[in-house]
mmCIF file of C-alpha atoms in Angstrom:
data_model
loop_
_atom_site.group_PDB
_atom_site.id
_atom_site.type_symbol
_atom_site.label_atom_id
_atom_site.label_comp_id
_atom_site.label_asym_id
_atom_site.label_seq_id
_atom_site.Cartn_x
_atom_site.Cartn_y
_atom_site.Cartn_z
ATOM 1 C CA UNK A 1 161.094 116.232 85.032
ATOM 2 C CA UNK A 2 162.003 112.614 85.808
ATOM 3 C CA UNK A 3 160.108 109.404 86.419
ATOM 4 C CA UNK A 4 162.931 108.085 88.633
ATOM 5 C CA UNK A 5 162.029 110.152 91.657
ATOM 6 C CA UNK A 6 161.028 107.658 94.381
ATOM 7 C CA UNK A 7 157.365 107.246 95.179
ATOM 8 C CA UNK A 8 155.753 109.236 92.401
ATOM 9 C CA UNK A 9 154.620 106.355 90.187
ATOM 10 C CA UNK A 10 151.279 104.816 91.144
ATOM 11 C CA UNK A 11 151.130 102.640 88.018
ATOM 12 C CA UNK A 12 154.723 101.332 88.066
ATOM 13 C CA UNK A 13 153.935 97.974 89.664
ATOM 14 C CA UNK A 14 150.589 97.239 88.033
ATOM 15 C CA UNK A 15 150.229 93.879 86.325
ATOM 16 C CA UNK A 16 149.894 93.787 82.558
ATOM 17 C CA UNK A 17 146.201 92.847 82.530
ATOM 18 C CA UNK A 18 144.867 95.628 84.774
ATOM 19 C CA UNK A 19 147.260 98.145 83.199
ATOM 20 C CA UNK A 20 146.029 97.309 79.712
ATOM 21 C CA UNK A 21 142.399 97.591 80.794
ATOM 22 C CA UNK A 22 143.055 100.999 82.346
ATOM 23 C CA UNK A 23 145.002 102.136 79.292
ATOM 24 C CA UNK A 24 142.087 101.119 77.066
ATOM 25 C CA UNK A 25 139.647 102.948 79.374
ATOM 26 C CA UNK A 26 141.815 106.074 79.268
ATOM 27 C CA UNK A 27 141.956 105.995 75.459
ATOM 28 C CA UNK A 28 138.179 105.522 75.276
ATOM 29 C CA UNK A 29 137.449 108.394 77.673
ATOM 30 C CA UNK A 30 139.839 110.723 75.824
ATOM 31 C CA UNK A 31 138.142 109.898 72.528
ATOM 32 C CA UNK A 32 134.675 110.474 73.998
ATOM 33 C CA UNK A 33 135.841 113.752 75.542
ATOM 34 C CA UNK A 34 137.091 114.949 72.165
ATOM 35 C CA UNK A 35 133.741 114.141 70.538
ATOM 36 C CA UNK A 36 131.428 115.405 73.300
ATOM 37 C CA UNK A 37 130.124 118.945 72.609
ATOM 38 C CA UNK A 38 130.581 121.578 75.296
ATOM 39 C CA UNK A 39 127.883 124.250 74.866
ATOM 40 C CA UNK A 40 128.041 127.766 76.207
ATOM 41 C CA UNK A 41 125.213 128.715 78.549
ATOM 42 C CA UNK A 42 123.590 130.974 75.925
ATOM 43 C CA UNK A 43 124.808 130.258 72.417
ATOM 44 C CA UNK A 44 126.569 126.905 72.451
ATOM 45 C CA UNK A 45 129.851 128.647 71.581
ATOM 46 C CA UNK A 46 132.689 128.924 74.066
ATOM 47 C CA UNK A 47 133.812 132.150 72.427
ATOM 48 C CA UNK A 48 130.912 134.002 74.043
ATOM 49 C CA UNK A 49 132.386 133.597 77.508
ATOM 50 C CA UNK A 50 133.869 136.893 78.785
ATOM 51 C CA UNK A 51 137.598 137.470 78.779
ATOM 52 C CA UNK A 52 139.473 136.400 81.881
ATOM 53 C CA UNK A 53 141.401 139.649 81.888
ATOM 54 C CA UNK A 54 138.505 142.066 81.735
ATOM 55 C CA UNK A 55 134.991 142.800 80.558
ATOM 56 C CA UNK A 56 133.816 141.927 77.093
ATOM 57 C CA UNK A 57 132.352 145.230 75.864
ATOM 58 C CA UNK A 58 130.249 143.448 73.261
ATOM 59 C CA UNK A 59 128.476 141.230 75.758
ATOM 60 C CA UNK A 60 125.702 142.569 78.002
ATOM 61 C CA UNK A 61 125.820 141.844 81.707
ATOM 62 C CA UNK A 62 124.373 138.410 82.523
ATOM 63 C CA UNK A 63 121.197 138.425 84.618
ATOM 64 C CA UNK A 64 122.928 136.548 87.469
ATOM 65 C CA UNK A 65 125.621 139.195 87.690
ATOM 66 C CA UNK A 66 123.097 142.014 87.318
ATOM 67 C CA UNK A 67 121.264 140.608 90.333
ATOM 68 C CA UNK A 68 124.406 140.629 92.467
ATOM 69 C CA UNK A 69 125.417 144.085 91.180
ATOM 70 C CA UNK A 70 122.057 145.495 92.254
ATOM 71 C CA UNK A 71 122.232 143.871 95.675
ATOM 72 C CA UNK A 72 125.749 145.196 96.288
ATOM 73 C CA UNK A 73 124.710 148.703 95.230
ATOM 74 C CA UNK A 74 121.863 148.673 97.731
ATOM 75 C CA UNK A 75 124.130 147.405 100.510
ATOM 76 C CA UNK A 76 126.420 150.355 99.834
ATOM 77 C CA UNK A 77 123.380 152.563 100.301
ATOM 78 C CA UNK A 78 122.941 151.221 103.834
ATOM 79 C CA UNK A 79 120.304 148.528 103.308
ATOM 80 C CA UNK A 80 120.671 144.998 104.674
ATOM 81 C CA UNK A 81 121.068 141.838 102.594
ATOM 82 C CA UNK A 82 117.934 139.987 103.657
ATOM 83 C CA UNK A 83 115.882 143.167 103.301
ATOM 84 C CA UNK A 84 116.710 143.454 99.590
ATOM 85 C CA UNK A 85 117.551 140.017 98.218
ATOM 86 C CA UNK A 86 113.963 138.804 97.745
ATOM 87 C CA UNK A 87 112.950 142.032 96.033
ATOM 88 C CA UNK A 88 115.904 141.852 93.626
ATOM 89 C CA UNK A 89 115.127 138.218 92.838
ATOM 90 C CA UNK A 90 111.541 139.133 91.931
ATOM 91 C CA UNK A 91 112.606 141.952 89.623
ATOM 92 C CA UNK A 92 114.367 139.686 87.116
ATOM 93 C CA UNK A 93 112.454 137.359 88.018
ATOM 94 C CA UNK A 94 114.636 134.763 89.732
ATOM 95 C CA UNK A 95 113.258 131.989 91.945
ATOM 96 C CA UNK A 96 113.344 132.162 95.721
ATOM 97 C CA UNK A 97 112.534 128.479 95.949
ATOM 98 C CA UNK A 98 114.406 126.290 96.728
ATOM 99 C CA UNK A 99 116.263 128.395 99.252
ATOM 100 C CA UNK A 100 119.638 127.327 97.843
ATOM 101 C CA UNK A 101 118.841 129.464 94.794
ATOM 102 C CA UNK A 102 119.622 132.483 97.001
ATOM 103 C CA UNK A 103 123.317 133.003 97.668
ATOM 104 C CA UNK A 104 124.855 133.467 101.080
ATOM 105 C CA UNK A 105 125.451 137.152 101.930
ATOM 106 C CA UNK A 106 129.231 137.009 102.545
ATOM 107 C CA UNK A 107 130.520 138.024 99.100
ATOM 108 C CA UNK A 108 127.898 140.760 98.707
ATOM 109 C CA UNK A 109 129.102 142.446 101.890
ATOM 110 C CA UNK A 110 132.753 142.113 100.849
ATOM 111 C CA UNK A 111 132.010 143.698 97.468
ATOM 112 C CA UNK A 112 129.990 146.458 99.107
ATOM 113 C CA UNK A 113 132.929 147.198 101.401
ATOM 114 C CA UNK A 114 135.827 147.201 98.919
ATOM 115 C CA UNK A 115 134.206 147.539 95.468
ATOM 116 C CA UNK A 116 135.522 146.105 92.192
ATOM 117 C CA UNK A 117 138.695 148.172 92.550
ATOM 118 C CA UNK A 118 139.404 146.583 95.908
ATOM 119 C CA UNK A 119 138.805 143.092 94.555
ATOM 120 C CA UNK A 120 141.659 143.473 92.043
ATOM 121 C CA UNK A 121 144.449 143.410 94.682
ATOM 122 C CA UNK A 122 142.550 140.711 96.575
ATOM 123 C CA UNK A 123 142.456 138.580 93.434
ATOM 124 C CA UNK A 124 146.144 139.173 92.735
ATOM 125 C CA UNK A 125 147.029 138.340 96.333
ATOM 126 C CA UNK A 126 145.045 135.100 96.213
ATOM 127 C CA UNK A 127 146.721 134.151 92.940
ATOM 128 C CA UNK A 128 150.189 134.822 94.357
ATOM 129 C CA UNK A 129 149.478 132.986 97.602
ATOM 130 C CA UNK A 130 148.100 129.980 95.750
ATOM 131 C CA UNK A 131 151.098 129.698 93.418
ATOM 132 C CA UNK A 132 153.421 130.080 96.416
ATOM 133 C CA UNK A 133 151.524 127.419 98.399
ATOM 134 C CA UNK A 134 151.772 124.915 95.568
ATOM 135 C CA UNK A 135 155.407 125.863 94.878
ATOM 136 C CA UNK A 136 156.154 124.860 98.472
ATOM 137 C CA UNK A 137 153.947 121.790 98.191
ATOM 138 C CA UNK A 138 155.670 120.561 95.027
ATOM 139 C CA UNK A 139 159.041 121.003 96.746
ATOM 140 C CA UNK A 140 157.903 118.334 99.208
ATOM 141 C CA UNK A 141 156.596 116.035 96.466
ATOM 142 C CA UNK A 142 158.568 113.620 94.287
ATOM 143 C CA UNK A 143 159.254 114.711 90.719
ATOM 144 C CA UNK A 144 162.255 117.015 90.675
ATOM 145 C CA UNK A 145 162.871 120.724 90.102
ATOM 146 C CA UNK A 146 161.556 120.803 86.541
ATOM 147 C CA UNK A 147 158.285 119.319 87.693
ATOM 148 C CA UNK A 148 158.077 121.964 90.403
ATOM 149 C CA UNK A 149 158.440 124.725 87.811
ATOM 150 C CA UNK A 150 155.944 123.219 85.362
ATOM 151 C CA UNK A 151 153.421 122.369 88.076
ATOM 152 C CA UNK A 152 153.576 125.871 89.567
ATOM 153 C CA UNK A 153 153.195 127.455 86.122
ATOM 154 C CA UNK A 154 150.081 125.367 85.528
ATOM 155 C CA UNK A 155 148.708 126.430 88.902
ATOM 156 C CA UNK A 156 149.141 130.025 87.729
ATOM 157 C CA UNK A 157 147.195 129.230 84.555
ATOM 158 C CA UNK A 158 144.407 127.763 86.667
ATOM 159 C CA UNK A 159 144.131 130.633 89.141
ATOM 160 C CA UNK A 160 144.317 133.325 86.448
ATOM 161 C CA UNK A 161 140.532 133.412 86.909
ATOM 162 C CA UNK A 162 141.366 135.896 89.651
ATOM 163 C CA UNK A 163 141.811 138.519 86.915
ATOM 164 C CA UNK A 164 138.287 138.056 85.537
ATOM 165 C CA UNK A 165 136.746 141.403 86.501
ATOM 166 C CA UNK A 166 133.563 140.488 84.637
ATOM 167 C CA UNK A 167 133.016 137.694 87.174
ATOM 168 C CA UNK A 168 133.986 139.526 90.364
ATOM 169 C CA UNK A 169 130.386 139.271 91.574
ATOM 170 C CA UNK A 170 130.357 135.510 90.900
ATOM 171 C CA UNK A 171 130.577 133.497 94.114
ATOM 172 C CA UNK A 172 132.141 130.469 92.425
ATOM 173 C CA UNK A 173 135.131 132.532 91.251
ATOM 174 C CA UNK A 174 136.288 133.362 94.761
ATOM 175 C CA UNK A 175 135.292 129.999 96.206
ATOM 176 C CA UNK A 176 137.432 128.247 93.581
ATOM 177 C CA UNK A 177 140.480 130.415 94.238
ATOM 178 C CA UNK A 178 140.167 129.752 97.963
ATOM 179 C CA UNK A 179 139.758 126.005 97.383
ATOM 180 C CA UNK A 180 142.935 125.912 95.262
ATOM 181 C CA UNK A 181 144.801 127.814 97.975
ATOM 182 C CA UNK A 182 143.484 125.558 100.745
ATOM 183 C CA UNK A 183 144.482 122.382 98.900
ATOM 184 C CA UNK A 184 147.963 123.797 98.337
ATOM 185 C CA UNK A 185 148.303 124.646 102.032
ATOM 186 C CA UNK A 186 147.003 121.322 103.326
ATOM 187 C CA UNK A 187 149.349 118.639 104.652
ATOM 188 C CA UNK A 188 148.396 115.559 106.647
ATOM 189 C CA UNK A 189 148.955 116.706 110.205
ATOM 190 C CA UNK A 190 149.247 120.394 109.196
ATOM 191 C CA UNK A 191 145.799 121.642 108.317
ATOM 192 C CA UNK A 192 145.076 124.777 110.365
ATOM 193 C CA UNK A 193 145.508 127.357 107.585
ATOM 194 C CA UNK A 194 143.741 125.119 105.108
ATOM 195 C CA UNK A 195 140.757 124.850 107.441
ATOM 196 C CA UNK A 196 140.620 128.632 107.905
ATOM 197 C CA UNK A 197 140.727 129.256 104.138
ATOM 198 C CA UNK A 198 138.034 126.666 103.424
ATOM 199 C CA UNK A 199 135.855 128.156 106.175
ATOM 200 C CA UNK A 200 135.906 131.444 104.242
ATOM 201 C CA UNK A 201 135.211 129.606 100.972
ATOM 202 C CA UNK A 202 132.226 127.875 102.589
ATOM 203 C CA UNK A 203 130.898 131.222 103.784
ATOM 204 C CA UNK A 204 130.907 132.367 100.155
ATOM 205 C CA UNK A 205 129.505 129.254 98.423
ATOM 206 C CA UNK A 206 128.006 126.135 99.951
ATOM 207 C CA UNK A 207 129.190 123.963 97.056
ATOM 208 C CA UNK A 208 132.614 123.929 98.738
ATOM 209 C CA UNK A 209 131.219 121.571 101.409
ATOM 210 C CA UNK A 210 132.300 118.384 99.538
ATOM 211 C CA UNK A 211 135.939 119.515 99.824
ATOM 212 C CA UNK A 212 135.579 119.802 103.595
ATOM 213 C CA UNK A 213 133.922 116.387 103.782
ATOM 214 C CA UNK A 214 136.634 114.849 101.583
ATOM 215 C CA UNK A 215 139.471 116.181 103.723
ATOM 216 C CA UNK A 216 137.651 115.037 106.848
ATOM 217 C CA UNK A 217 137.077 111.550 105.439
ATOM 218 C CA UNK A 218 140.716 111.218 104.393
ATOM 219 C CA UNK A 219 141.854 112.339 107.848
ATOM 220 C CA UNK A 220 139.692 109.673 109.479
ATOM 221 C CA UNK A 221 141.025 107.121 106.983
ATOM 222 C CA UNK A 222 144.565 107.995 108.157
ATOM 223 C CA UNK A 223 143.256 107.683 111.739
ATOM 224 C CA UNK A 224 144.087 111.294 112.416
ATOM 225 C CA UNK A 225 141.182 111.794 114.771
ATOM 226 C CA UNK A 226 142.086 115.375 115.672
ATOM 227 C CA UNK A 227 142.100 116.597 112.064
ATOM 228 C CA UNK A 228 138.985 114.582 111.222
ATOM 229 C CA UNK A 229 137.182 116.123 114.197
ATOM 230 C CA UNK A 230 138.204 119.627 113.080
ATOM 231 C CA UNK A 231 136.791 119.164 109.564
ATOM 232 C CA UNK A 232 133.650 117.592 111.039
ATOM 233 C CA UNK A 233 133.183 120.546 113.376
ATOM 234 C CA UNK A 234 133.529 122.968 110.454
ATOM 235 C CA UNK A 235 130.931 121.023 108.462
ATOM 236 C CA UNK A 236 128.505 121.006 111.386
ATOM 237 C CA UNK A 237 128.918 124.720 112.092
ATOM 238 C CA UNK A 238 128.390 125.509 108.439
ATOM 239 C CA UNK A 239 125.292 123.291 108.296
ATOM 240 C CA UNK A 240 123.822 125.292 111.187
ATOM 241 C CA UNK A 241 124.603 128.591 109.450
ATOM 242 C CA UNK A 242 123.115 127.316 106.182
ATOM 243 C CA UNK A 243 119.934 126.215 107.939
ATOM 244 C CA UNK A 244 119.588 129.709 109.419
ATOM 245 C CA UNK A 245 120.045 131.210 105.943
ATOM 246 C CA UNK A 246 117.420 128.873 104.464
ATOM 247 C CA UNK A 247 115.030 129.636 107.314
ATOM 248 C CA UNK A 248 115.316 133.370 106.669
ATOM 249 C CA UNK A 249 114.763 132.888 102.919
ATOM 250 C CA UNK A 250 111.731 130.687 103.577
ATOM 251 C CA UNK A 251 110.232 133.550 105.572
ATOM 252 C CA UNK A 252 110.626 135.891 102.595
ATOM 253 C CA UNK A 253 108.772 133.665 100.116
ATOM 254 C CA UNK A 254 105.320 134.858 99.004
ATOM 255 C CA UNK A 255 102.534 132.885 97.337
ATOM 256 C CA UNK A 256 103.142 132.975 93.620
ATOM 257 C CA UNK A 257 106.927 133.309 93.824
ATOM 258 C CA UNK A 258 108.404 131.100 91.083
ATOM 259 C CA UNK A 259 110.028 127.791 91.909
ATOM 260 C CA UNK A 260 113.330 127.174 90.178
ATOM 261 C CA UNK A 261 113.631 124.270 87.724
ATOM 262 C CA UNK A 262 115.314 121.109 88.925
ATOM 263 C CA UNK A 263 119.102 120.967 88.936
ATOM 264 C CA UNK A 264 118.976 117.207 88.321
ATOM 265 C CA UNK A 265 119.400 117.238 84.558
ATOM 266 C CA UNK A 266 121.692 114.232 83.899
ATOM 267 C CA UNK A 267 123.829 115.956 81.267
ATOM 268 C CA UNK A 268 126.441 113.231 81.515
ATOM 269 C CA UNK A 269 129.919 113.758 80.127
ATOM 270 C CA UNK A 270 128.835 117.031 78.516
ATOM 271 C CA UNK A 271 128.064 118.510 81.928
ATOM 272 C CA UNK A 272 131.424 117.483 83.359
ATOM 273 C CA UNK A 273 133.518 118.702 80.442
ATOM 274 C CA UNK A 274 131.431 121.809 79.782
ATOM 275 C CA UNK A 275 131.627 123.081 83.355
ATOM 276 C CA UNK A 276 135.404 122.736 83.573
ATOM 277 C CA UNK A 277 136.233 123.950 80.061
ATOM 278 C CA UNK A 278 133.945 127.000 80.063
ATOM 279 C CA UNK A 279 135.127 128.018 83.541
ATOM 280 C CA UNK A 280 138.814 128.056 82.692
ATOM 281 C CA UNK A 281 141.387 129.007 80.078
ATOM 282 C CA UNK A 282 140.669 125.712 78.326
ATOM 283 C CA UNK A 283 137.743 127.402 76.601
ATOM 284 C CA UNK A 284 140.144 129.191 74.262
ATOM 285 C CA UNK A 285 141.238 125.845 72.814
ATOM 286 C CA UNK A 286 139.407 123.747 70.202
ATOM 287 C CA UNK A 287 137.049 121.493 72.089
ATOM 288 C CA UNK A 288 138.576 118.376 70.552
ATOM 289 C CA UNK A 289 141.696 119.305 72.550
ATOM 290 C CA UNK A 290 140.156 120.968 75.607
ATOM 291 C CA UNK A 291 137.872 118.051 76.478
ATOM 292 C CA UNK A 292 140.649 115.426 76.641
ATOM 293 C CA UNK A 293 142.852 117.802 78.645
ATOM 294 C CA UNK A 294 140.265 117.751 81.459
ATOM 295 C CA UNK A 295 140.762 114.014 81.839
ATOM 296 C CA UNK A 296 144.526 114.172 81.393
ATOM 297 C CA UNK A 297 144.548 116.487 84.429
ATOM 298 C CA UNK A 298 142.775 113.802 86.446
ATOM 299 C CA UNK A 299 145.006 111.023 85.120
ATOM 300 C CA UNK A 300 148.040 113.064 86.140
ATOM 301 C CA UNK A 301 146.794 113.434 89.696
ATOM 302 C CA UNK A 302 145.762 109.757 89.786
ATOM 303 C CA UNK A 303 149.300 108.705 88.791
ATOM 304 C CA UNK A 304 150.889 110.893 91.463
ATOM 305 C CA UNK A 305 151.560 108.617 94.435
ATOM 306 C CA UNK A 306 151.331 111.174 97.206
ATOM 307 C CA UNK A 307 148.710 112.689 99.534
ATOM 308 C CA UNK A 308 148.254 115.574 97.078
ATOM 309 C CA UNK A 309 147.680 113.204 94.169
ATOM 310 C CA UNK A 310 145.165 111.142 96.093
ATOM 311 C CA UNK A 311 143.268 114.194 97.339
ATOM 312 C CA UNK A 312 143.091 115.906 93.947
ATOM 313 C CA UNK A 313 142.004 112.682 92.246
ATOM 314 C CA UNK A 314 139.029 112.211 94.556
ATOM 315 C CA UNK A 315 138.311 115.942 94.404
ATOM 316 C CA UNK A 316 138.228 116.012 90.586
ATOM 317 C CA UNK A 317 136.286 112.771 90.177
ATOM 318 C CA UNK A 318 133.761 113.672 92.865
ATOM 319 C CA UNK A 319 132.863 117.033 91.391
ATOM 320 C CA UNK A 320 132.934 115.529 87.903
ATOM 321 C CA UNK A 321 130.300 112.988 88.895
ATOM 322 C CA UNK A 322 128.219 115.781 90.442
ATOM 323 C CA UNK A 323 128.435 117.838 87.232
ATOM 324 C CA UNK A 324 127.237 114.824 85.221
ATOM 325 C CA UNK A 325 124.143 114.527 87.399
ATOM 326 C CA UNK A 326 123.298 118.090 88.405
ATOM 327 C CA UNK A 327 123.319 121.502 86.772
ATOM 328 C CA UNK A 328 121.917 123.096 83.629
ATOM 329 C CA UNK A 329 123.959 124.575 80.771
ATOM 330 C CA UNK A 330 123.656 128.055 82.269
ATOM 331 C CA UNK A 331 125.240 126.708 85.475
ATOM 332 C CA UNK A 332 128.584 126.200 83.711
ATOM 333 C CA UNK A 333 130.235 128.557 86.211
ATOM 334 C CA UNK A 334 129.990 125.851 88.892
ATOM 335 C CA UNK A 335 133.194 124.592 87.316
ATOM 336 C CA UNK A 336 135.033 127.612 88.720
ATOM 337 C CA UNK A 337 135.042 125.856 92.094
ATOM 338 C CA UNK A 338 137.225 123.019 90.796
ATOM 339 C CA UNK A 339 139.035 124.202 87.653
ATOM 340 C CA UNK A 340 141.773 126.330 89.329
ATOM 341 C CA UNK A 341 143.003 123.386 91.411
ATOM 342 C CA UNK A 342 142.924 120.831 88.595
ATOM 343 C CA UNK A 343 145.396 122.334 86.131
ATOM 344 C CA UNK A 344 148.622 121.160 87.751
ATOM 345 C CA UNK A 345 147.581 117.575 87.022
ATOM 346 C CA UNK A 346 148.764 118.169 83.460
ATOM 347 C CA UNK A 347 152.340 118.311 84.773
ATOM 348 C CA UNK A 348 152.072 114.676 85.881
ATOM 349 C CA UNK A 349 150.025 113.389 82.936
ATOM 350 C CA UNK A 350 152.982 112.541 80.607
ATOM 351 C CA UNK A 351 154.668 110.566 83.371
ATOM 352 C CA UNK A 352 151.432 108.787 84.258
ATOM 353 C CA UNK A 353 150.806 107.800 80.639
ATOM 354 C CA UNK A 354 154.378 106.595 80.175
ATOM 355 C CA UNK A 355 154.193 104.600 83.397
ATOM 356 C CA UNK A 356 150.889 103.018 82.415
ATOM 357 C CA UNK A 357 152.237 102.086 78.975
ATOM 358 C CA UNK A 358 155.337 100.465 80.493
ATOM 359 C CA UNK A 359 153.205 98.409 82.870
ATOM 360 C CA UNK A 360 150.854 97.363 80.102
ATOM 361 C CA UNK A 361 153.543 96.568 77.513
ATOM 362 C CA UNK A 362 156.827 95.962 79.348
ATOM 363 C CA UNK A 363 158.465 94.225 76.402
ATOM 364 C CA UNK A 364 157.716 97.170 74.073
ATOM 365 C CA UNK A 365 158.666 99.850 76.609
#
C-alpha cells in the first residue's frame, strides 16, 4: 500500500491551518466515539446480538422476525401478502400506522418461494459478487496491489452479514448487501447494472432511496444528464409503487389499531455509532475501539480522491446524520443498509491520517 499513487490523496495540498483544524476535529470525534455508549436494542449489551454465522440457540426469536416468519409461512400456504399482513401485525401487536411500519411484500414472496435453505446460496452469491465487484473497482482506483487486497478483504468482512441466517427475514440485511454490490458496480458513465441492483434493493426496503437520490444528484453534478435522468426515473417509479403500497395499507387500518411511536428520537452520536456497530462485525470489539473505527472508515473514504471515495463519503455521512435524528434503539438493524459498504474505508484510513498529519505539520513529517 503506497501513498505515492497519483490522485489518491485528497488532503495532500491542504494548507496548514485547515489541515490542523480538521485533524483536531478528527481527534475530537474519535474520542467522543470511544466514550459514547452503544446500547443493544434489548439489554444494552452488544453481546446479545445473534451470531452472524447462524442462530443463537439461547436467544428467542425477536418479535419483528416472528412477524415476518408468520407472514412467509402463510404465503407458502397460498394466501396473499395484503390479506395477511394486517392480521399478523395485530397479533403481536405491531402498529399499522404510519403505513411505512408495514414492509413491502418483495422479500416475503422471495422467502416463501425459496425458503431459508434457498437464501443461503443467494447470500453466498451476493457476497462473492460484491467482493468481485469491488476487487475490479479497486483495480481501477489509485493505491496499488496491496491496497486492492486489503480493501477487498475488508469488503468481505462487511458483507459477511450474508451468512446471518438468524436475520434472513430482515429486509435491511438483503438491502444492505445489494447496496454494497451496486456501489461496487457503479462507474460514472457505466451505471446500468448498478441501477438494476438498486431497483431490487428498493423493492425490498424503501430506506435505500437516499442511495438512488445520491447517485442521481452526483450524475447531474457531473452533467451526465442521461444517468441523472435514469436515477430520477427509478426514484419516481418507486415513489408511485410506494404510494400504492401505502394506499393499500391505509385501507386495512381499523379504528383502534395502534399508532407506532415517532421515529424522530434525536439519539445523536449514539444512534449513528450504535446502528453501524450492532449491525456489523464491529459489535464483537470493545466499544472504545468499535466506535472510533466507524469514523475511521468515513475518514478513509473522505481521503480517497476518486469517484468511489466521494460517493462513499456522502453515503456514510448522509445515513449517519439520519441515524442521529431518526430511529429508536430497537431499530439498530437499520445500520445493515450501510455497514457492508463502509468497511473498505478502513483500508484508506492510515493513508488519510498520514496525509492529514503531513499537511498540518510539514516540518515534523
